[in-house]
Short mmCIF file of C-alpha atoms in Angstrom, two decimals:
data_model
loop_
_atom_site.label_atom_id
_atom_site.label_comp_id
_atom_site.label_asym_id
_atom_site.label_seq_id
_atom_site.Cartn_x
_atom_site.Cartn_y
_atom_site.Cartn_z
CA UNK A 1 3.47 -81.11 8.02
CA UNK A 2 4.67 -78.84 10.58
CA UNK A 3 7.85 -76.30 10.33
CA UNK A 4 7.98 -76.12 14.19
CA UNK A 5 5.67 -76.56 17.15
CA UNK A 6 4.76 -73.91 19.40
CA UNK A 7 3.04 -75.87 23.06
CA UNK A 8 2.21 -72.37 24.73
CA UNK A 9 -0.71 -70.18 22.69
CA UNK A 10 0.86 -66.88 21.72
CA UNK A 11 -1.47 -64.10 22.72
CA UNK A 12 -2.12 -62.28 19.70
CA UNK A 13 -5.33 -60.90 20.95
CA UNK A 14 -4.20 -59.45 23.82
CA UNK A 15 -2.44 -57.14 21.11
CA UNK A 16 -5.60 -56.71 18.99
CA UNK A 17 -6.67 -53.11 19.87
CA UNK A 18 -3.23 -51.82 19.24
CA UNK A 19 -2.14 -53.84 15.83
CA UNK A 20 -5.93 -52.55 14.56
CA UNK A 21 -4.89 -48.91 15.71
CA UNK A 22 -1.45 -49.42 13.72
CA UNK A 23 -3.63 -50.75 10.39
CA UNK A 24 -5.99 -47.64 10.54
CA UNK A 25 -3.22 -45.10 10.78
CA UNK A 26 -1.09 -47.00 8.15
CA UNK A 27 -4.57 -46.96 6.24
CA UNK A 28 -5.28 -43.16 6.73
CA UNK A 29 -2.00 -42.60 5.45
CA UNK A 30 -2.62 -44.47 2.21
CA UNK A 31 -5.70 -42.97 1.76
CA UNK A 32 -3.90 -39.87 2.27
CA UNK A 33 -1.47 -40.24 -0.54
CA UNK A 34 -4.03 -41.88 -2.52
CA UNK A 35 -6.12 -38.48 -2.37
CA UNK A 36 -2.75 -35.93 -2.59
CA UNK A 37 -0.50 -37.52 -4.83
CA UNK A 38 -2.49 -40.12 -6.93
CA UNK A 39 -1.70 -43.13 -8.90
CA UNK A 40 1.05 -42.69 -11.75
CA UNK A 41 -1.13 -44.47 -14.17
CA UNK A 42 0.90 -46.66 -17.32
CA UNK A 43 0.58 -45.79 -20.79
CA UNK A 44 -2.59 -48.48 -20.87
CA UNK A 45 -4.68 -45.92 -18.72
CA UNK A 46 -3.08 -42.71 -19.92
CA UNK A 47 -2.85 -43.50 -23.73
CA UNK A 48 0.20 -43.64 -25.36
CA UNK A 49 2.52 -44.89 -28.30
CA UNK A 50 3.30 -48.58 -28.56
CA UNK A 51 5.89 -49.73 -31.09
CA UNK A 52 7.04 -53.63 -31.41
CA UNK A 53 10.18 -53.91 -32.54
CA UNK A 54 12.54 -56.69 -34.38
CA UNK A 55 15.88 -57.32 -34.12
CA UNK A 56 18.60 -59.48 -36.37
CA UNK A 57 20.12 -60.97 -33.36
CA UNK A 58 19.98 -60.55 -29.73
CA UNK A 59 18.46 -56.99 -28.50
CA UNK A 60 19.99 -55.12 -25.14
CA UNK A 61 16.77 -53.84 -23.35
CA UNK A 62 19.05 -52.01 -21.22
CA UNK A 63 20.43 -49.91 -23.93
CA UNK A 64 17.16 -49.08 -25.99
CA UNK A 65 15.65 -48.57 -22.69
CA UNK A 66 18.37 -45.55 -22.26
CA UNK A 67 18.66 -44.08 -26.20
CA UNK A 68 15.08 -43.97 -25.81
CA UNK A 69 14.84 -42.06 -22.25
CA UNK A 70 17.49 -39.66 -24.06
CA UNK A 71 14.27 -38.67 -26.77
CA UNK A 72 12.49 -37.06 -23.50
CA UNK A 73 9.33 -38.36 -24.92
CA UNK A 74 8.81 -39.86 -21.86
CA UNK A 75 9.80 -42.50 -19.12
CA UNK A 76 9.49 -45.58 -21.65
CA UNK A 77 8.27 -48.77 -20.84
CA UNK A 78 10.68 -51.45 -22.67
CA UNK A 79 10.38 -55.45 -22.59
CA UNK A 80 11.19 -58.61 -24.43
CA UNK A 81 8.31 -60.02 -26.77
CA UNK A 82 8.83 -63.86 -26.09
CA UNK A 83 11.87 -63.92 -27.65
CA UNK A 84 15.23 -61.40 -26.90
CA UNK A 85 14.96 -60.21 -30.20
CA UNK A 86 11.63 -58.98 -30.26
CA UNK A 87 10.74 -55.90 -28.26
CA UNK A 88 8.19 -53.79 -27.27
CA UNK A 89 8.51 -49.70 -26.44
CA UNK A 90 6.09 -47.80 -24.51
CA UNK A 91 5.80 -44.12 -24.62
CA UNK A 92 3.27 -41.86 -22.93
CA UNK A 93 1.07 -39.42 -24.97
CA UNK A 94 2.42 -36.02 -25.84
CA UNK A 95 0.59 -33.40 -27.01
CA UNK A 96 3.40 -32.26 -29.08
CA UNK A 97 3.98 -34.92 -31.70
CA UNK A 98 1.68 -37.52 -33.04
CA UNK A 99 2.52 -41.54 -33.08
CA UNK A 100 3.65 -41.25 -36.42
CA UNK A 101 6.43 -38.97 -35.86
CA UNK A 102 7.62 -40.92 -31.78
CA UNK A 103 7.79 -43.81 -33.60
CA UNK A 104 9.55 -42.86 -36.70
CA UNK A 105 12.20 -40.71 -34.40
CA UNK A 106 12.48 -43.59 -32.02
CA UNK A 107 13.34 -45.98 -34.95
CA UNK A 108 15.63 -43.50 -36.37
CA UNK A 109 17.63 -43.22 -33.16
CA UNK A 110 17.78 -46.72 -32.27
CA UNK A 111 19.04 -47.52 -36.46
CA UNK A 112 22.22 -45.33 -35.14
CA UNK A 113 22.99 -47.83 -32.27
CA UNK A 114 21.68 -51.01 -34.50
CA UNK A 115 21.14 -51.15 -38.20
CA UNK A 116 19.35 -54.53 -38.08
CA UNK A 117 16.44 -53.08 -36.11
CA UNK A 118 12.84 -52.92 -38.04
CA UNK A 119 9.68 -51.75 -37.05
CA UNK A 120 6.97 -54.45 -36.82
CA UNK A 121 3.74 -52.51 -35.91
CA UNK A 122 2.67 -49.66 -34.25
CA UNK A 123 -0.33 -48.56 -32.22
CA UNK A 124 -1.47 -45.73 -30.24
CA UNK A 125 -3.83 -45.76 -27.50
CA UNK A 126 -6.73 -42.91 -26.91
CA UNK A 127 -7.32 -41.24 -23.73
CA UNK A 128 -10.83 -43.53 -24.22
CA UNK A 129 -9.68 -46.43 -24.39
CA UNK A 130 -7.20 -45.26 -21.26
CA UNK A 131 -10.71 -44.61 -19.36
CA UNK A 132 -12.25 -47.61 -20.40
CA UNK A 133 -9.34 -50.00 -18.90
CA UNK A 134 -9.77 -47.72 -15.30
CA UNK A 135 -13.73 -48.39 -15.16
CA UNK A 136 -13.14 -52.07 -16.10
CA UNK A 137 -10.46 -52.66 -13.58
CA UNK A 138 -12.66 -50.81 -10.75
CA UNK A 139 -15.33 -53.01 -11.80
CA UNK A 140 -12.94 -55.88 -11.21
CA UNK A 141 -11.90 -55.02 -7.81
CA UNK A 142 -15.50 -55.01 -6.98
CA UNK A 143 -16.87 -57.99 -7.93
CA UNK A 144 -13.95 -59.60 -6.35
CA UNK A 145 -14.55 -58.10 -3.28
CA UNK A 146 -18.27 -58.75 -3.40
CA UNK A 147 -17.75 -62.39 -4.47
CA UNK A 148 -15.21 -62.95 -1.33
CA UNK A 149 -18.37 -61.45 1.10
CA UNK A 150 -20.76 -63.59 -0.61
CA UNK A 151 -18.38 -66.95 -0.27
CA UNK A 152 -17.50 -66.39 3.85
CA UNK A 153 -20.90 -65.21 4.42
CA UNK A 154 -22.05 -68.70 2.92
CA UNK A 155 -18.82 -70.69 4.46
CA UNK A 156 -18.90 -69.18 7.89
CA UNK A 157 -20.89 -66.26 8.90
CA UNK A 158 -21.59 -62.51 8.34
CA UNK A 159 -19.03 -61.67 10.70
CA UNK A 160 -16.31 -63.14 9.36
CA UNK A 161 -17.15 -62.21 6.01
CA UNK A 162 -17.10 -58.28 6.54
CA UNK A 163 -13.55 -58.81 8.51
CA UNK A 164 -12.15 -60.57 6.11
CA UNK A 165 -12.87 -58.29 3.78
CA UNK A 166 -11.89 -54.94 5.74
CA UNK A 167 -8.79 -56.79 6.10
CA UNK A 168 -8.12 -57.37 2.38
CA UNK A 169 -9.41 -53.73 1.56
CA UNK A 170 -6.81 -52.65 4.09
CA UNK A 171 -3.89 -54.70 1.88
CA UNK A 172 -5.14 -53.33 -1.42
CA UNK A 173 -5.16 -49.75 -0.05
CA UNK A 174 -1.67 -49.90 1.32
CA UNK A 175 -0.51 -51.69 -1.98
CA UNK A 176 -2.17 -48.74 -3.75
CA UNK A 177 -0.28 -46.12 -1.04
CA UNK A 178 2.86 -47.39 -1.63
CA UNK A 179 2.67 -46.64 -5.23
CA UNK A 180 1.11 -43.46 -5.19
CA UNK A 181 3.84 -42.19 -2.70
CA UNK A 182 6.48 -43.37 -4.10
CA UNK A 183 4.87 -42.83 -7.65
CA UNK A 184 5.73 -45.89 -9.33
CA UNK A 185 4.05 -46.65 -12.39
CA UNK A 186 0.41 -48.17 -12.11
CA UNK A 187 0.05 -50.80 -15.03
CA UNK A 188 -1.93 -53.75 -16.21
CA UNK A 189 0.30 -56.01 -14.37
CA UNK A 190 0.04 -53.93 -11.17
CA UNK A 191 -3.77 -54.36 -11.55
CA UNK A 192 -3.51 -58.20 -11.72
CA UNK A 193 -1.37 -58.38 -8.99
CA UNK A 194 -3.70 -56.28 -6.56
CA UNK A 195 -6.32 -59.03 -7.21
CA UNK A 196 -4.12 -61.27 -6.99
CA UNK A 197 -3.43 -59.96 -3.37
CA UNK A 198 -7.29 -60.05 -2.98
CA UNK A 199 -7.40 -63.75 -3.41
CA UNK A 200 -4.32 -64.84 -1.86
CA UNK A 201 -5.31 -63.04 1.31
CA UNK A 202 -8.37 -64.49 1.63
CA UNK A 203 -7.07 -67.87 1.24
CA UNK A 204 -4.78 -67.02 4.67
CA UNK A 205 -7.87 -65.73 6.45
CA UNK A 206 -10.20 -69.15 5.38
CA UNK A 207 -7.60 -71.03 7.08
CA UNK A 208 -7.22 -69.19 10.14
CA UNK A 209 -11.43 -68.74 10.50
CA UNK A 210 -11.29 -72.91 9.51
CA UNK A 211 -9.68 -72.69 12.54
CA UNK A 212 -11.34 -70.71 14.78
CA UNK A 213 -15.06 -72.68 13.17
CA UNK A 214 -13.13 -75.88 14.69
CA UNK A 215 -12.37 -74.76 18.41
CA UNK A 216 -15.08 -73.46 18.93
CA UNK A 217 -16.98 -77.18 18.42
CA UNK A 218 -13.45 -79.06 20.27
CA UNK A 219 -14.79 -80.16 23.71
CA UNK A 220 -11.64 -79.14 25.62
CA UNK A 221 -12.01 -75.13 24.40
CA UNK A 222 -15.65 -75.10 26.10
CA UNK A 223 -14.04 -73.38 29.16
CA UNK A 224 -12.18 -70.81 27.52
CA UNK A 225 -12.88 -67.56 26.46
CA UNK A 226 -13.06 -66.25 22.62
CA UNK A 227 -9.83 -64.46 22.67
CA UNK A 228 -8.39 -67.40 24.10
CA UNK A 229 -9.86 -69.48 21.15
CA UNK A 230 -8.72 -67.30 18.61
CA UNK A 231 -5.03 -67.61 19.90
CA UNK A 232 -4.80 -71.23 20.06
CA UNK A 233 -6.18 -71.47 15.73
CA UNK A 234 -3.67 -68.71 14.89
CA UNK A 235 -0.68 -70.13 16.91
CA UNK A 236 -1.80 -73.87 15.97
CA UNK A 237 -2.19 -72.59 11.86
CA UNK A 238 1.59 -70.19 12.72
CA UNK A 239 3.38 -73.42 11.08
CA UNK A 240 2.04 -73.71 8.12
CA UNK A 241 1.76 -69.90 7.00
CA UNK A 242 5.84 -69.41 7.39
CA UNK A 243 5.90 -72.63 5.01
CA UNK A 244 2.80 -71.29 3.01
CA UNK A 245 3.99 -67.59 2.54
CA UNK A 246 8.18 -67.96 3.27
CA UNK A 247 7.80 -70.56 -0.26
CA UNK A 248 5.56 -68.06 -2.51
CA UNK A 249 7.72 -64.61 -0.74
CA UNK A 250 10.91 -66.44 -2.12
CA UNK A 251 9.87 -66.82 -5.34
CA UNK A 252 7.96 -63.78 -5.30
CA UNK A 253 11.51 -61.78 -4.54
CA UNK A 254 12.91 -63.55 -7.31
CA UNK A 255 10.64 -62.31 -10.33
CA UNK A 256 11.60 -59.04 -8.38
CA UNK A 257 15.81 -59.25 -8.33
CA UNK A 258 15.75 -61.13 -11.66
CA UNK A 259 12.95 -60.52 -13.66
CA UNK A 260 13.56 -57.26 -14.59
CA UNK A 261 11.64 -54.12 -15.51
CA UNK A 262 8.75 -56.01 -17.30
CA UNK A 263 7.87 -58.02 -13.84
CA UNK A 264 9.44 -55.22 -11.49
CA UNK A 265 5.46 -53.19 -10.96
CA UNK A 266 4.46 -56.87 -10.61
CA UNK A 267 6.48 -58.33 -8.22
CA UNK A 268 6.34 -55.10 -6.12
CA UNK A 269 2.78 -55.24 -5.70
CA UNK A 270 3.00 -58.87 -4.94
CA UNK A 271 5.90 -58.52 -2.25
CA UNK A 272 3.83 -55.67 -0.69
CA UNK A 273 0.17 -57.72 -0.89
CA UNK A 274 1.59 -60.84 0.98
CA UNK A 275 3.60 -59.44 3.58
CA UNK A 276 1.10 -56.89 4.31
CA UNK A 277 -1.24 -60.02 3.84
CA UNK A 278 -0.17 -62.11 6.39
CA UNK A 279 -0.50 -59.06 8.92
CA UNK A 280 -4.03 -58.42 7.90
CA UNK A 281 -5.36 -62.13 8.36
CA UNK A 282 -3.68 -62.52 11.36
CA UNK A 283 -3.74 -59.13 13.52
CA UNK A 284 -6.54 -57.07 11.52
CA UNK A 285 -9.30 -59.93 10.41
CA UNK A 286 -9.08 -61.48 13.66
CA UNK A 287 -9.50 -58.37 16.19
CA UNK A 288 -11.81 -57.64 13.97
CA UNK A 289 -14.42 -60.80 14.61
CA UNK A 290 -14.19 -59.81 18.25
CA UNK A 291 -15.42 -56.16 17.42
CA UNK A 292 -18.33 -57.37 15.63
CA UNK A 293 -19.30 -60.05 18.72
CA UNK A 294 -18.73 -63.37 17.64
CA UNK A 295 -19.39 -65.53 20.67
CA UNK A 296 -19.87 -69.08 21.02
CA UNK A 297 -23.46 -69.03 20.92
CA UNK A 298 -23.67 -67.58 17.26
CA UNK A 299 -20.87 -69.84 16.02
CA UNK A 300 -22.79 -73.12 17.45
CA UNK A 301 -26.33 -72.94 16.19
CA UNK A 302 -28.31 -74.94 18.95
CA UNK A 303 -29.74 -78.23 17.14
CA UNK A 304 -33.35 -78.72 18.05
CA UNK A 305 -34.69 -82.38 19.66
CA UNK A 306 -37.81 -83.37 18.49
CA UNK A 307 -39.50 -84.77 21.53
CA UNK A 308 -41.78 -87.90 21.43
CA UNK A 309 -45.01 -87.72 22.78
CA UNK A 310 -45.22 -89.72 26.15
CA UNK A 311 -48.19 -92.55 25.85
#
């Protein structure tokens, strides 16, 4: 199914050296803020109080989310436990008071505004257990990114694999600069979205080198020349990405408008990965191939003829 049909190939190459320019400064400048500012890490990497909370009838996030900001314990994370009357509070590690007394203050101050409120459980998390969930998530992000080599190294080539990946790299690392200059709060959820991002860009930049693996063997793209090749699968493949990424950007945007502060690091990450992930496969990954010399002759191995012996 096609959205629209373009007839004329757009020339995206033509544009390759200067939308790869634009990636490395935007990527510099991630780094950048990576290295100056750093990540604002969530109480699940920092440490931190959790309390669950239960509620006679219906709780108001909104306003625990504010008596509890008024403590200055803290910028508190708040959400619903599967049901609006259960709750969950997190507050950052102090060095001035210990779980015990956060939570019993917290549950004091929230009796004032609602009687019916009870404490369910409470937990605190240790700096090592906040170190633990950093290793494991960098651990993560690298044996996703070394699985995604080894599968387009298998699928297609060396070539493609090592621009696809740059190009993903690229969207993680501007995902991650975003949040680091703007300091928003890096949590679990953040982390599953960023490898999220990983695989949901690769999937773009499969379908685009699908593409490019195809013209390459077409008998009426033997006269024309790689860039030229390379425009025709990303203009012929333009259809179905608006459909693709306009359908999963929609309902991206709404966990972000409606879903609240629970799905706001979430949806954030998300919104950033696929825009930012439709740029990559298309003006980054693709450049890239031509950097690293993919020509016709090592996309079409030549297939030997066994020759008969002549009597």
């Amino acid at each position: 199914m096609e959205f629209f049909h373009v007839k004329r190939d757009i020339p995206f190459m033509s544009y390759g050296k200067l939308t790869t320019a634009i990636s490395l400064v935007t990527f510099l400048v991630a780094v950048v803020f990576l290295g100056y500012k750093g990540l604002n890490f969530g109480v699940e990497f920092t440490g931190g109080t959790v309390m669950e909370l239960q509620y006679g009838q219906s709780a108001d996030l909104n306003q625990i989310r504010d008596s509890v900001s008024a403590m200055k314990y803290g910028d508190p994370q708040v959400q619903a436990l599967g049901t609006t009357r259960d709750v969950m509070v997190r507050l950052p590690a102090t060095k001035l008071h210990t779980a015990a007394q956060i939570s019993d203050a917290v549950l004091a101050t929230l009796k004032k505004d609602r009687p019916d409120v009870q404490m369910r459980r409470v937990e605190f998390i240790g700096p090592s257990v906040g170190d633990e969930l950093v290793s494991h998530g960098i651990t993560a992000l690298v044996l996703v990114c070394v699985g995604i080599v080894a599968y387009l190294a298998v699928r297609f080539e060396w070539r493609f694999a090592v621009s696809a990946i740059l190009a993903n790299m690229h969207d993680v690392v501007i995902i991650l600069g975003f949040f680091a200059f703007f300091q928003w709060e890096f949590t679990l959820t953040v982390l599953a979205a960023v490898l999220a991002v990983l695989g949901y860009s690769v999937n773009e930049s499969v379908v685009v080198f699908d593409r490019i693996r195809e013209n390459f063997r077409k008998p009426q793209m033997r006269g024309r020349e790689v860039p030229q090749i390379i425009d025709n699968a990303i203009t012929a493949t333009m259809s179905r990405t608006i459909i693709t990424h306009g359908s999963t950007e929609v309902m991206v945007l709404s966990m972000l408008v409606f879903g609240g502060p629970a799905l706001h690091g979430f949806a954030t990450a998300l919104t950033i990965g696929i825009l930012f992930g439709i740029y990559s496969s298309v003006l980054v990954a693709s450049p890239l191939l031509l950097m690293f010399g993919v020509t016709r002759e090592n996309m079409i191995k030549p297939v030997k003829v066994k020759q008969e012996a002549v009597v």
